[in-house]
CSV table of C-alpha atoms in Angstrom, one decimal:
chain,number,residue,atom,x,y,z
A,247,MET,CA,-72.2,11.1,22.4
A,248,ALA,CA,-75.6,11.9,20.9
A,249,GLU,CA,-78.7,10.1,22.1
A,250,THR,CA,-80.5,8.1,19.4
A,251,ILE,CA,-84.3,8.6,19.3
A,252,VAL,CA,-85.3,6.6,16.2
A,253,THR,CA,-83.8,3.4,15.1
A,254,MET,CA,-85.2,1.6,12.1
A,255,SER,CA,-83.7,-1.9,11.5
A,256,ARG,CA,-84.1,-3.8,8.3
A,257,VAL,CA,-87.6,-2.4,7.9
A,258,ASN,CA,-89.5,-4.0,5.0
A,259,LYS,CA,-92.9,-3.1,3.8
A,260,HIS,CA,-95.0,-4.6,1.1
A,261,PHE,CA,-98.1,-3.2,-0.4
A,262,GLY,CA,-99.7,-6.0,-2.3
A,263,PRO,CA,-97.1,-7.0,-5.0
A,264,LEU,CA,-95.1,-3.7,-4.4
A,265,HIS,CA,-92.1,-3.8,-2.2
A,266,VAL,CA,-92.4,-0.3,-0.8
A,267,LEU,CA,-89.5,-0.3,1.7
A,268,ARG,CA,-86.5,-2.6,1.4
A,269,ASP,CA,-84.3,-3.3,4.3
A,270,VAL,CA,-84.3,0.3,5.6
A,271,ASP,CA,-81.8,1.0,8.3
A,272,LEU,CA,-81.8,4.4,9.8
A,273,ALA,CA,-80.9,6.0,13.1
A,274,VAL,CA,-81.8,9.5,14.0
A,275,ASP,CA,-80.2,11.4,16.9
A,276,VAL,CA,-81.9,13.8,19.3
A,277,GLY,CA,-81.7,17.3,17.9
A,278,GLU,CA,-80.9,16.1,14.4
A,279,VAL,CA,-82.8,17.3,11.3
A,280,VAL,CA,-83.0,14.5,8.7
A,281,VAL,CA,-84.4,15.5,5.3
A,282,ILE,CA,-85.6,12.6,3.1
A,283,ILE,CA,-85.6,13.2,-0.7
A,284,GLY,CA,-86.6,11.1,-3.6
A,285,ALA,CA,-88.9,10.8,-6.6
A,286,SER,CA,-92.6,10.4,-6.0
A,287,GLY,CA,-93.5,6.8,-5.3
A,288,SER,CA,-90.0,6.1,-3.9
A,289,GLY,CA,-91.3,5.3,-0.5
A,290,LYS,CA,-90.1,8.4,1.4
A,291,SER,CA,-93.6,9.3,2.8
A,292,THR,CA,-94.2,5.7,3.7
A,293,LEU,CA,-90.9,5.6,5.6
A,294,ILE,CA,-91.8,8.4,8.0
A,295,ARG,CA,-95.4,7.1,8.3
A,296,CYS,CA,-94.0,3.9,9.6
A,297,VAL,CA,-92.3,5.8,12.5
A,298,ASN,CA,-95.6,6.7,14.1
A,299,GLY,CA,-97.4,3.6,13.0
A,300,LEU,CA,-99.7,5.1,10.4
A,301,GLU,CA,-98.4,2.5,8.0
A,302,PRO,CA,-97.9,-1.1,9.2
A,303,PHE,CA,-94.8,-2.9,8.0
A,304,GLN,CA,-94.0,-6.5,7.6
A,305,GLY,CA,-90.3,-7.0,8.4
A,306,GLY,CA,-87.7,-5.6,10.8
A,307,HIS,CA,-88.5,-3.3,13.7
A,308,ILE,CA,-88.6,0.4,14.7
A,309,VAL,CA,-87.6,1.7,18.1
A,310,VAL,CA,-88.7,5.3,19.0
A,311,ASP,CA,-87.5,6.6,22.3
A,312,GLY,CA,-87.3,3.1,23.8
A,313,ASN,CA,-90.7,2.0,22.4
A,314,ARG,CA,-90.4,-0.9,20.1
A,315,LEU,CA,-92.8,-1.3,17.1
A,316,ALA,CA,-92.9,-4.8,15.6
A,317,PRO,CA,-94.4,-5.9,12.3
A,318,GLY,CA,-98.2,-5.9,12.3
A,319,GLY,CA,-98.5,-4.2,15.7
A,320,ARG,CA,-101.7,-2.3,15.5
A,321,ASN,CA,-103.0,-1.2,18.9
A,322,THR,CA,-100.1,-1.8,21.2
A,323,ALA,CA,-99.1,0.3,24.2
A,324,ALA,CA,-95.8,1.1,22.4
A,325,LEU,CA,-97.7,2.6,19.5
A,326,ARG,CA,-99.8,4.7,21.8
A,327,ALA,CA,-96.6,5.9,23.7
A,328,ILE,CA,-94.9,6.7,20.4
A,329,ARG,CA,-97.8,8.8,19.1
A,330,LYS,CA,-97.9,10.8,22.3
A,331,GLU,CA,-94.4,12.0,21.7
A,332,VAL,CA,-94.1,12.1,18.0
A,333,GLY,CA,-95.9,15.0,16.2
A,334,MET,CA,-96.8,14.9,12.5
A,335,VAL,CA,-97.5,17.5,9.9
A,336,PHE,CA,-99.3,16.4,6.7
A,337,GLN,CA,-99.3,17.5,3.1
A,338,GLN,CA,-103.0,18.2,3.2
A,339,PHE,CA,-102.9,19.9,6.7
A,340,ASN,CA,-105.7,17.6,8.0
A,341,LEU,CA,-107.0,20.2,10.4
A,342,PHE,CA,-110.3,19.4,12.0
A,343,PRO,CA,-112.8,21.6,10.0
A,344,HIS,CA,-115.5,21.5,12.6
A,345,ARG,CA,-113.4,23.0,15.4
A,346,THR,CA,-111.9,26.5,15.7
A,347,VAL,CA,-108.2,26.9,15.3
A,348,ARG,CA,-107.8,27.0,19.1
A,349,ASP,CA,-109.9,23.9,19.5
A,350,ASN,CA,-107.9,22.1,17.0
A,351,ILE,CA,-104.9,22.7,19.2
A,352,THR,CA,-106.4,22.0,22.5
A,353,LEU,CA,-108.1,18.7,21.6
A,354,ALA,CA,-105.1,16.4,22.1
A,355,PRO,CA,-103.7,18.1,25.3
A,356,VAL,CA,-107.1,17.9,26.9
A,357,ARG,CA,-108.1,14.4,25.8
A,358,VAL,CA,-104.7,12.7,25.8
A,359,LYS,CA,-102.8,14.4,28.6
A,360,GLY,CA,-105.8,15.4,30.7
A,361,ILE,CA,-104.7,19.0,30.8
A,362,ALA,CA,-107.4,21.5,32.1
A,363,ARG,CA,-109.1,23.4,29.3
A,364,GLY,CA,-108.0,26.8,30.5
A,365,GLN,CA,-104.4,25.7,30.6
A,366,ALA,CA,-104.6,24.1,27.2
A,367,GLU,CA,-106.0,27.3,25.7
A,368,ALA,CA,-103.1,29.2,27.2
A,369,ILE,CA,-100.8,26.7,25.5
A,370,ALA,CA,-102.7,27.1,22.2
A,371,ASN,CA,-102.5,30.9,22.4
A,372,ARG,CA,-98.8,30.8,23.1
A,373,LEU,CA,-98.1,28.5,20.1
A,374,LEU,CA,-100.3,30.5,17.8
A,375,ASP,CA,-98.3,33.5,18.7
A,376,ARG,CA,-95.1,31.6,18.0
A,377,VAL,CA,-96.2,30.6,14.5
A,378,GLY,CA,-97.4,34.2,13.9
A,379,ILE,CA,-101.2,33.8,13.8
A,380,ALA,CA,-102.3,34.7,17.3
A,381,ASP,CA,-105.2,36.7,15.8
A,382,GLN,CA,-106.8,33.7,14.1
A,383,ALA,CA,-107.6,31.6,17.1
A,384,GLU,CA,-111.4,32.0,16.9
A,385,LYS,CA,-111.6,31.2,13.2
A,386,TYR,CA,-112.3,27.9,11.5
A,387,PRO,CA,-109.7,26.3,9.3
A,388,SER,CA,-111.6,27.0,6.1
A,389,GLN,CA,-111.3,30.7,6.8
A,390,LEU,CA,-107.5,30.6,6.7
A,391,SER,CA,-105.0,30.6,3.8
A,392,GLY,CA,-103.1,27.4,3.1
A,393,GLY,CA,-100.0,28.7,4.7
A,394,GLN,CA,-101.9,29.7,7.8
A,395,GLN,CA,-103.6,26.3,8.0
A,396,GLN,CA,-100.3,24.5,7.8
A,397,ARG,CA,-98.9,26.8,10.6
A,398,VAL,CA,-101.9,25.8,12.7
A,399,ALA,CA,-101.2,22.2,12.0
A,400,ILE,CA,-97.6,22.7,13.2
A,401,ALA,CA,-98.9,24.4,16.4
A,402,ARG,CA,-101.4,21.6,16.9
A,403,ALA,CA,-98.6,19.0,16.8
A,404,LEU,CA,-96.3,21.1,19.1
A,405,ALA,CA,-99.0,21.4,21.7
A,406,MET,CA,-98.3,17.8,22.7
A,407,GLU,CA,-94.7,18.8,23.4
A,408,PRO,CA,-93.3,16.1,21.0
A,409,ARG,CA,-89.7,14.9,21.2
A,410,LEU,CA,-89.8,14.3,17.4
A,411,MET,CA,-91.6,16.0,14.6
A,412,LEU,CA,-92.4,14.3,11.3
A,413,PHE,CA,-93.1,16.4,8.2
A,414,ASP,CA,-94.7,14.7,5.3
A,415,GLU,CA,-94.3,17.1,2.3
A,416,PRO,CA,-95.6,20.0,4.4
A,417,THR,CA,-95.4,22.6,1.5
A,418,SER,CA,-96.4,20.5,-1.5
A,419,ALA,CA,-100.1,21.5,-1.3
A,420,LEU,CA,-99.3,25.2,-0.9
A,421,ASP,CA,-99.4,28.1,-3.3
A,422,PRO,CA,-95.8,29.2,-4.0
A,423,GLU,CA,-96.2,32.5,-2.2
A,424,MET,CA,-97.1,30.6,1.0
A,425,ILE,CA,-94.3,28.1,1.1
A,426,GLY,CA,-91.8,30.6,2.7
A,427,GLU,CA,-93.9,31.3,5.8
A,428,VAL,CA,-94.2,27.5,6.6
A,429,LEU,CA,-90.5,26.9,5.9
A,430,ASP,CA,-89.7,29.8,8.2
A,431,VAL,CA,-91.5,28.2,11.1
A,432,MET,CA,-89.8,24.9,10.4
A,433,ARG,CA,-86.4,26.6,10.2
A,434,GLU,CA,-87.1,28.2,13.6
A,435,LEU,CA,-88.1,24.9,15.1
A,436,ALA,CA,-84.9,23.3,13.8
A,437,GLY,CA,-82.9,26.2,15.3
A,438,GLU,CA,-84.4,25.5,18.7
A,439,GLY,CA,-83.1,22.0,18.6
A,440,MET,CA,-86.2,20.0,17.6
A,441,THR,CA,-85.6,16.6,16.2
A,442,MET,CA,-87.1,16.4,12.8
A,443,MET,CA,-87.7,14.0,10.0
A,444,VAL,CA,-88.7,15.9,6.9
A,445,VAL,CA,-89.9,14.6,3.5
A,446,THR,CA,-89.8,17.5,1.1
A,447,HIS,CA,-89.1,18.7,-2.4
A,448,GLU,CA,-87.7,22.0,-1.2
A,449,MET,CA,-84.0,21.4,-1.9
A,450,GLY,CA,-83.0,24.9,-0.8
A,451,PHE,CA,-84.5,24.2,2.6
A,452,ALA,CA,-82.8,20.8,2.8
A,453,ARG,CA,-79.4,22.2,2.0
A,454,GLU,CA,-79.8,25.0,4.5
A,455,VAL,CA,-81.5,23.2,7.5
A,456,ALA,CA,-80.7,19.5,7.2
A,457,ASP,CA,-77.9,17.9,9.3
A,458,ARG,CA,-78.3,14.9,7.1
A,459,VAL,CA,-79.9,14.3,3.7
A,460,ILE,CA,-81.2,10.8,2.7
A,461,TYR,CA,-81.9,9.9,-0.9
A,462,ILE,CA,-84.4,7.1,-1.3
A,463,HIS,CA,-85.1,5.2,-4.5
A,464,SER,CA,-87.5,2.3,-4.9
A,465,GLY,CA,-87.8,1.9,-1.2
A,466,GLN,CA,-84.1,1.8,-0.5
A,467,ILE,CA,-81.8,4.3,1.0
A,468,ILE,CA,-79.1,4.6,-1.6
A,469,GLU,CA,-77.3,7.7,-0.5
A,470,GLU,CA,-77.0,9.7,2.7
A,471,GLY,CA,-74.7,12.3,4.1
A,472,THR,CA,-74.4,16.0,4.9
A,473,PRO,CA,-76.2,18.3,2.5
A,474,GLU,CA,-72.8,19.2,1.0
A,475,GLN,CA,-72.0,15.6,0.3
A,476,VAL,CA,-75.3,14.7,-1.2
A,477,PHE,CA,-76.0,17.9,-3.2
A,478,ASP,CA,-72.5,18.8,-4.3
A,479,ALA,CA,-70.9,15.4,-4.7
A,480,PRO,CA,-73.4,12.6,-5.0
A,481,ARG,CA,-71.8,9.3,-5.4
A,482,ASN,CA,-74.6,7.2,-6.7
A,483,GLU,CA,-75.6,7.8,-10.3
A,484,ARG,CA,-79.3,7.6,-9.5
A,485,THR,CA,-78.9,10.4,-7.0
A,486,GLN,CA,-77.0,12.4,-9.6
A,487,ALA,CA,-79.8,11.8,-12.1
A,488,PHE,CA,-82.5,12.8,-9.6
A,489,LEU,CA,-80.7,15.9,-8.5
A,490,SER,CA,-80.0,17.0,-12.0
A,491,ARG,CA,-83.7,16.7,-12.7
A,492,VAL,CA,-84.9,18.6,-9.6
A,493,LEU,CA,-82.2,21.3,-9.4
A,494,LYS,CA,-82.6,22.4,-13.0
A,495,HIS,CA,-85.8,24.2,-12.2
B,144,MET,CA,-174.2,10.3,-12.0
B,145,ASP,CA,-175.1,14.0,-11.9
B,146,ARG,CA,-172.4,14.8,-9.2
B,147,GLY,CA,-169.7,14.1,-11.8
B,148,PHE,CA,-166.3,15.4,-10.7
B,149,ASP,CA,-167.6,18.3,-8.7
B,150,PHE,CA,-165.5,18.6,-5.6
B,151,ASP,CA,-167.8,18.8,-2.5
B,152,TRP,CA,-166.0,21.3,-0.3
B,153,GLN,CA,-168.5,20.8,2.5
B,154,ALA,CA,-167.9,17.0,2.6
B,155,ALA,CA,-164.1,17.7,2.7
B,156,ILE,CA,-164.4,20.2,5.6
B,157,ASP,CA,-166.8,17.9,7.5
B,158,SER,CA,-164.3,15.0,7.4
B,159,ILE,CA,-161.5,17.0,9.0
B,160,PRO,CA,-162.2,16.5,12.7
B,161,PHE,CA,-162.6,12.8,12.2
B,162,LEU,CA,-159.4,12.5,10.1
B,163,LEU,CA,-157.4,14.6,12.6
B,164,ARG,CA,-157.9,11.9,15.1
B,165,GLY,CA,-155.5,9.8,13.0
B,166,ILE,CA,-152.7,12.3,13.1
B,167,PRO,CA,-151.4,11.5,16.6
B,168,TYR,CA,-151.1,7.8,15.6
B,169,THR,CA,-149.4,8.7,12.3
B,170,LEU,CA,-146.9,10.9,14.2
B,171,LEU,CA,-146.4,8.5,17.1
B,172,ILE,CA,-145.7,5.6,14.7
B,173,SER,CA,-143.4,7.7,12.5
B,174,PHE,CA,-141.4,9.5,15.1
B,175,GLY,CA,-141.4,6.6,17.7
B,176,GLY,CA,-140.2,4.2,15.0
B,177,LEU,CA,-137.7,6.7,13.6
B,178,ALA,CA,-136.2,7.4,17.1
B,179,ILE,CA,-135.6,3.7,17.6
B,180,GLY,CA,-134.5,3.3,14.0
B,181,PHE,CA,-131.9,6.0,14.6
B,182,PHE,CA,-130.3,4.0,17.3
B,183,ILE,CA,-130.5,0.8,15.3
B,184,GLY,CA,-129.0,2.7,12.4
B,185,ILE,CA,-126.0,4.0,14.4
B,186,LEU,CA,-125.4,0.6,15.9
B,187,PHE,CA,-125.7,-1.4,12.7
B,188,GLY,CA,-124.1,1.3,10.5
B,189,LEU,CA,-121.0,1.2,12.7
B,190,LEU,CA,-121.0,-2.6,12.8
B,191,SER,CA,-121.2,-2.7,9.0
B,192,LEU,CA,-117.9,-0.7,9.0
B,193,SER,CA,-116.2,-3.0,11.4
B,194,PRO,CA,-113.0,-4.8,10.1
B,195,ILE,CA,-114.1,-7.8,12.3
B,196,ARG,CA,-116.1,-10.1,10.0
B,197,PRO,CA,-118.3,-11.7,12.7
B,198,LEU,CA,-119.5,-8.2,13.7
B,199,ARG,CA,-119.9,-6.9,10.1
B,200,TRP,CA,-121.7,-9.9,8.7
B,201,PRO,CA,-124.9,-9.8,10.9
B,202,ALA,CA,-125.2,-6.1,10.3
B,203,VAL,CA,-125.0,-6.5,6.5
B,204,ALA,CA,-127.5,-9.3,6.7
B,205,TYR,CA,-130.0,-7.2,8.7
B,206,ILE,CA,-129.6,-4.2,6.3
B,207,GLU,CA,-130.0,-6.2,3.2
B,208,PHE,CA,-133.0,-8.1,4.6
B,209,PHE,CA,-135.0,-5.0,5.6
B,210,ARG,CA,-134.1,-3.0,2.6
B,211,GLY,CA,-134.8,-5.9,0.2
B,212,THR,CA,-138.3,-6.8,1.4
B,213,PRO,CA,-141.4,-4.6,1.3
B,214,ILE,CA,-142.3,-2.8,4.5
B,215,LEU,CA,-145.9,-4.0,4.0
B,216,VAL,CA,-144.8,-7.6,4.2
B,217,GLN,CA,-142.7,-6.7,7.2
B,218,VAL,CA,-145.6,-5.2,9.2
B,219,LEU,CA,-147.9,-8.1,8.2
B,220,PHE,CA,-145.3,-10.6,9.3
B,221,ILE,CA,-144.9,-8.8,12.7
B,222,TYR,CA,-148.6,-8.3,13.3
B,223,TYR,CA,-150.0,-11.7,12.0
B,224,GLY,CA,-146.9,-13.9,11.9
B,225,LEU,CA,-145.0,-13.1,15.1
B,226,PRO,CA,-147.9,-13.8,17.5
B,227,ASP,CA,-147.5,-17.5,16.6
B,228,LEU,CA,-143.9,-17.3,17.7
B,229,VAL,CA,-144.3,-15.3,20.9
B,230,GLY,CA,-147.6,-17.0,21.9
B,231,GLY,CA,-149.8,-13.9,22.2
B,232,PRO,CA,-151.3,-11.1,20.1
B,233,ILE,CA,-149.2,-8.1,19.2
B,234,ASN,CA,-150.8,-4.7,19.5
B,235,ALA,CA,-151.2,-3.0,16.1
B,236,LEU,CA,-149.6,0.2,17.3
B,237,THR,CA,-146.5,-1.7,18.6
B,238,ALA,CA,-146.4,-3.6,15.3
B,239,GLY,CA,-146.4,-0.4,13.4
B,240,ILE,CA,-143.7,1.3,15.5
B,241,ALA,CA,-141.6,-1.9,15.3
B,242,ALA,CA,-141.9,-2.1,11.5
B,243,ILE,CA,-140.9,1.6,11.0
B,244,ALA,CA,-138.0,1.1,13.5
B,245,LEU,CA,-136.6,-2.0,11.8
B,246,ASN,CA,-137.2,-0.7,8.2
B,247,SER,CA,-135.8,2.8,8.8
B,248,GLY,CA,-133.0,1.4,10.9
B,249,ALA,CA,-131.8,-0.5,7.8
B,250,TYR,CA,-131.8,2.6,5.7
B,251,ILE,CA,-130.3,4.8,8.4
B,252,SER,CA,-127.5,2.2,8.8
B,253,GLU,CA,-126.6,2.9,5.3
B,254,VAL,CA,-126.7,6.7,5.9
B,255,VAL,CA,-124.4,6.3,8.9
B,256,ARG,CA,-122.0,4.1,6.9
B,257,GLY,CA,-121.9,6.5,4.0
B,258,GLY,CA,-121.5,9.5,6.3
B,259,VAL,CA,-118.6,8.0,8.2
B,260,GLN,CA,-116.9,6.7,5.0
B,261,SER,CA,-117.2,10.2,3.4
B,262,ILE,CA,-114.8,11.7,6.0
B,263,ASP,CA,-111.3,11.9,4.6
B,264,LYS,CA,-108.9,9.3,6.1
B,265,GLY,CA,-106.5,12.1,6.8
B,266,GLN,CA,-108.8,13.3,9.6
B,267,ARG,CA,-108.4,9.9,11.3
B,268,GLU,CA,-104.7,9.9,10.8
B,269,ALA,CA,-104.4,13.4,12.2
B,270,GLY,CA,-106.3,12.3,15.3
B,271,LEU,CA,-104.3,9.1,15.8
B,272,SER,CA,-101.0,11.0,15.2
B,273,LEU,CA,-101.8,13.3,18.1
B,274,GLY,CA,-102.1,10.4,20.4
B,275,LEU,CA,-105.8,10.1,20.6
B,276,THR,CA,-107.1,6.5,20.8
B,277,ARG,CA,-109.1,5.1,18.0
B,278,SER,CA,-112.4,5.6,19.9
B,279,GLN,CA,-111.4,9.2,20.9
B,280,THR,CA,-110.6,9.9,17.3
B,281,PHE,CA,-113.9,8.6,16.1
B,282,LEU,CA,-115.9,10.4,18.8
B,283,HIS,CA,-114.2,13.9,18.6
B,284,VAL,CA,-113.0,14.0,15.0
B,285,VAL,CA,-114.8,11.7,12.6
B,286,TRP,CA,-118.4,11.4,14.1
B,287,PRO,CA,-119.1,15.2,14.5
B,288,GLN,CA,-118.2,15.7,10.8
B,289,ALA,CA,-120.0,12.6,9.6
B,290,PHE,CA,-123.2,13.5,11.6
B,291,LYS,CA,-123.4,16.9,9.9
B,292,ARG,CA,-123.4,15.3,6.5
B,293,MET,CA,-126.0,12.7,7.6
B,294,ILE,CA,-128.7,15.2,8.5
B,295,PRO,CA,-130.0,15.8,5.0
B,296,PRO,CA,-130.4,12.0,4.2
B,297,LEU,CA,-131.8,11.5,7.7
B,298,GLY,CA,-134.5,14.1,6.9
B,299,ASN,CA,-135.2,12.3,3.7
B,300,GLN,CA,-135.6,9.0,5.5
B,301,ALA,CA,-138.0,10.7,8.0
B,302,ILE,CA,-140.2,11.8,5.2
B,303,VAL,CA,-140.2,8.4,3.6
B,304,SER,CA,-141.1,6.7,6.9
B,305,ILE,CA,-143.9,9.1,7.6
B,306,LYS,CA,-145.5,8.2,4.3
B,307,ASP,CA,-144.8,4.5,4.9
B,308,THR,CA,-147.1,4.6,8.0
B,309,SER,CA,-150.0,4.9,5.6
B,310,LEU,CA,-149.6,1.2,4.7
B,311,PHE,CA,-150.4,0.3,8.3
B,312,SER,CA,-154.1,0.9,7.7
B,313,VAL,CA,-154.1,-2.8,6.7
B,314,ILE,CA,-153.5,-3.9,10.3
B,315,GLY,CA,-156.2,-1.6,11.5
B,316,VAL,CA,-154.1,0.9,13.5
B,317,GLY,CA,-156.2,4.1,13.5
B,318,GLU,CA,-153.7,6.3,11.6
B,319,LEU,CA,-154.6,8.9,9.0
B,320,VAL,CA,-155.4,6.6,6.1
B,321,ARG,CA,-157.3,4.2,8.3
B,322,GLN,CA,-159.4,7.1,9.6
B,323,GLY,CA,-160.1,8.1,6.1
B,324,GLN,CA,-161.3,4.6,5.1
B,325,VAL,CA,-163.6,4.3,8.1
B,326,TYR,CA,-165.0,7.7,7.4
B,327,ILE,CA,-165.6,7.0,3.7
B,328,ALA,CA,-167.4,3.7,4.6
B,329,THR,CA,-170.3,5.8,5.9
B,330,THR,CA,-170.2,8.9,3.7
B,331,PHE,CA,-169.0,7.5,0.3
B,332,THR,CA,-167.0,10.7,-0.3
B,333,ALA,CA,-163.7,9.0,-1.3
B,334,PHE,CA,-162.7,11.8,-3.7
B,335,GLU,CA,-162.9,14.6,-1.1
B,336,VAL,CA,-161.6,12.6,1.9
B,337,TYR,CA,-158.5,11.1,0.2
B,338,PHE,CA,-157.7,14.6,-1.0
B,339,VAL,CA,-157.9,15.9,2.6
B,340,VAL,CA,-155.8,13.0,3.7
B,341,ALA,CA,-153.1,13.8,1.1
B,342,VAL,CA,-153.1,17.4,2.1
B,343,MET,CA,-152.6,16.4,5.8
B,344,TYR,CA,-149.5,14.3,4.9
B,345,LEU,CA,-148.2,17.1,2.8
B,346,ILE,CA,-148.5,19.5,5.8
B,347,VAL,CA,-146.5,17.2,8.0
B,348,THR,CA,-143.8,16.5,5.4
B,349,LEU,CA,-143.5,20.1,4.2
B,350,SER,CA,-143.1,21.3,7.8
B,351,LEU,CA,-140.3,18.8,8.3
B,352,SER,CA,-138.6,19.9,5.0
B,353,TYR,CA,-138.9,23.5,6.0
B,354,LEU,CA,-137.3,22.7,9.4
B,355,LEU,CA,-134.4,20.9,7.8
B,356,ARG,CA,-133.8,23.7,5.3
B,357,THR,CA,-133.7,26.2,8.1
B,358,LEU,CA,-131.1,24.1,9.9
B,359,GLU,CA,-129.1,24.0,6.7
B,360,ARG,CA,-129.3,27.7,6.1
B,361,ARG,CA,-128.0,28.3,9.6
B,362,GLY,CA,-125.0,26.3,8.7
B,363,LEU,CA,-125.6,23.5,11.2
B,364,VAL,CA,-125.6,21.1,8.3
B,365,GLY,CA,-123.3,20.4,5.4
B,366,ALA,CA,-119.6,20.1,4.7
């Protein structure tokens, strides 16, 4: 019996007159890789941003590893606890440009966990080695390629030893030749049993790595299943239309 | 007048020692006022960004008031007006420093607000997503980047404030312009003396510009 790490129950989010998330129910098990697909503006990024409280929501609740987020909760202990154990990788990397690659990675372990600097640096070096850029530790983010920057961002999130990783279109801002190196790191991470929620347009990656694929349309989950079920035999006609658009290319 | 527009170099040179006595006052008022103004600016600049209305409103009122009224009126009010309120005379030097502090503080508040707002919100989100508190995120992620961007406009404000101190000759504080006026009252060499005064301001402001540009070249300032 798998342990559930994320439970979203009837989550509703409004952004002004827009109803961005509609009654979203979703449970993610430990070790599971859930890939969320959908057209732009469908609410897929908003959905994962609700999980670590970057987006407030108005209805329902979210439980992450026993910590319950309620609507409007902004600065609660639960939110703090969730953010300590949920890592996030952004489309635009969001590395800290004023800190070296190594200092990007050590900031949170030192400030949040109180780990000694020397020890945090050892962790950073090990993670940089793992994502294949051990030789770039002293550089600043602007000196790296996009693919390298995104791998640093993954290492930075991993340094907090998260139980769950959120990926918000991690390859959408990359030049095509750099997408592979980032997906490789993610694939490896999934292989090691990391629980992941991934928003992406990389359908090949979704098919290969996902345990479950979710299709979201207008803020609603309208189809979910294994990659085979969703990609090869979608039941909903909107999913069929979306897939026929994106898979043609 | 047979002197016409001939520039009397000897008169200009003779005035220098007397004028130089005004420099320490000009520098003290400028940099003393700016140092206090810097702290006022950080405080009120951050308050003006607060989502909490009772904190934001007084900051905005302060900024608008001191940016929207002439600094000459501000210093006259402090020097001649406030003594009625506090029940005792206010020293001219103190009034000058206070006027620069309050006036530059308002402009620096806007520099701080603009600097902080210019930082991409993804930076804040990255800090928060790593588990940093909001204040840790501000201190270690947002502020260092914002401060770098603030240095050029802060340098600009310093130059403006140095020049503003010239207005304080009206309250009799012995700064550069005041020294010039006193000197001219006995020698009647306004043309030469104000030229020397202008050059002295230029030396101070150009030195500051040079210093800032050096900082910029060394990459301590900018993006």
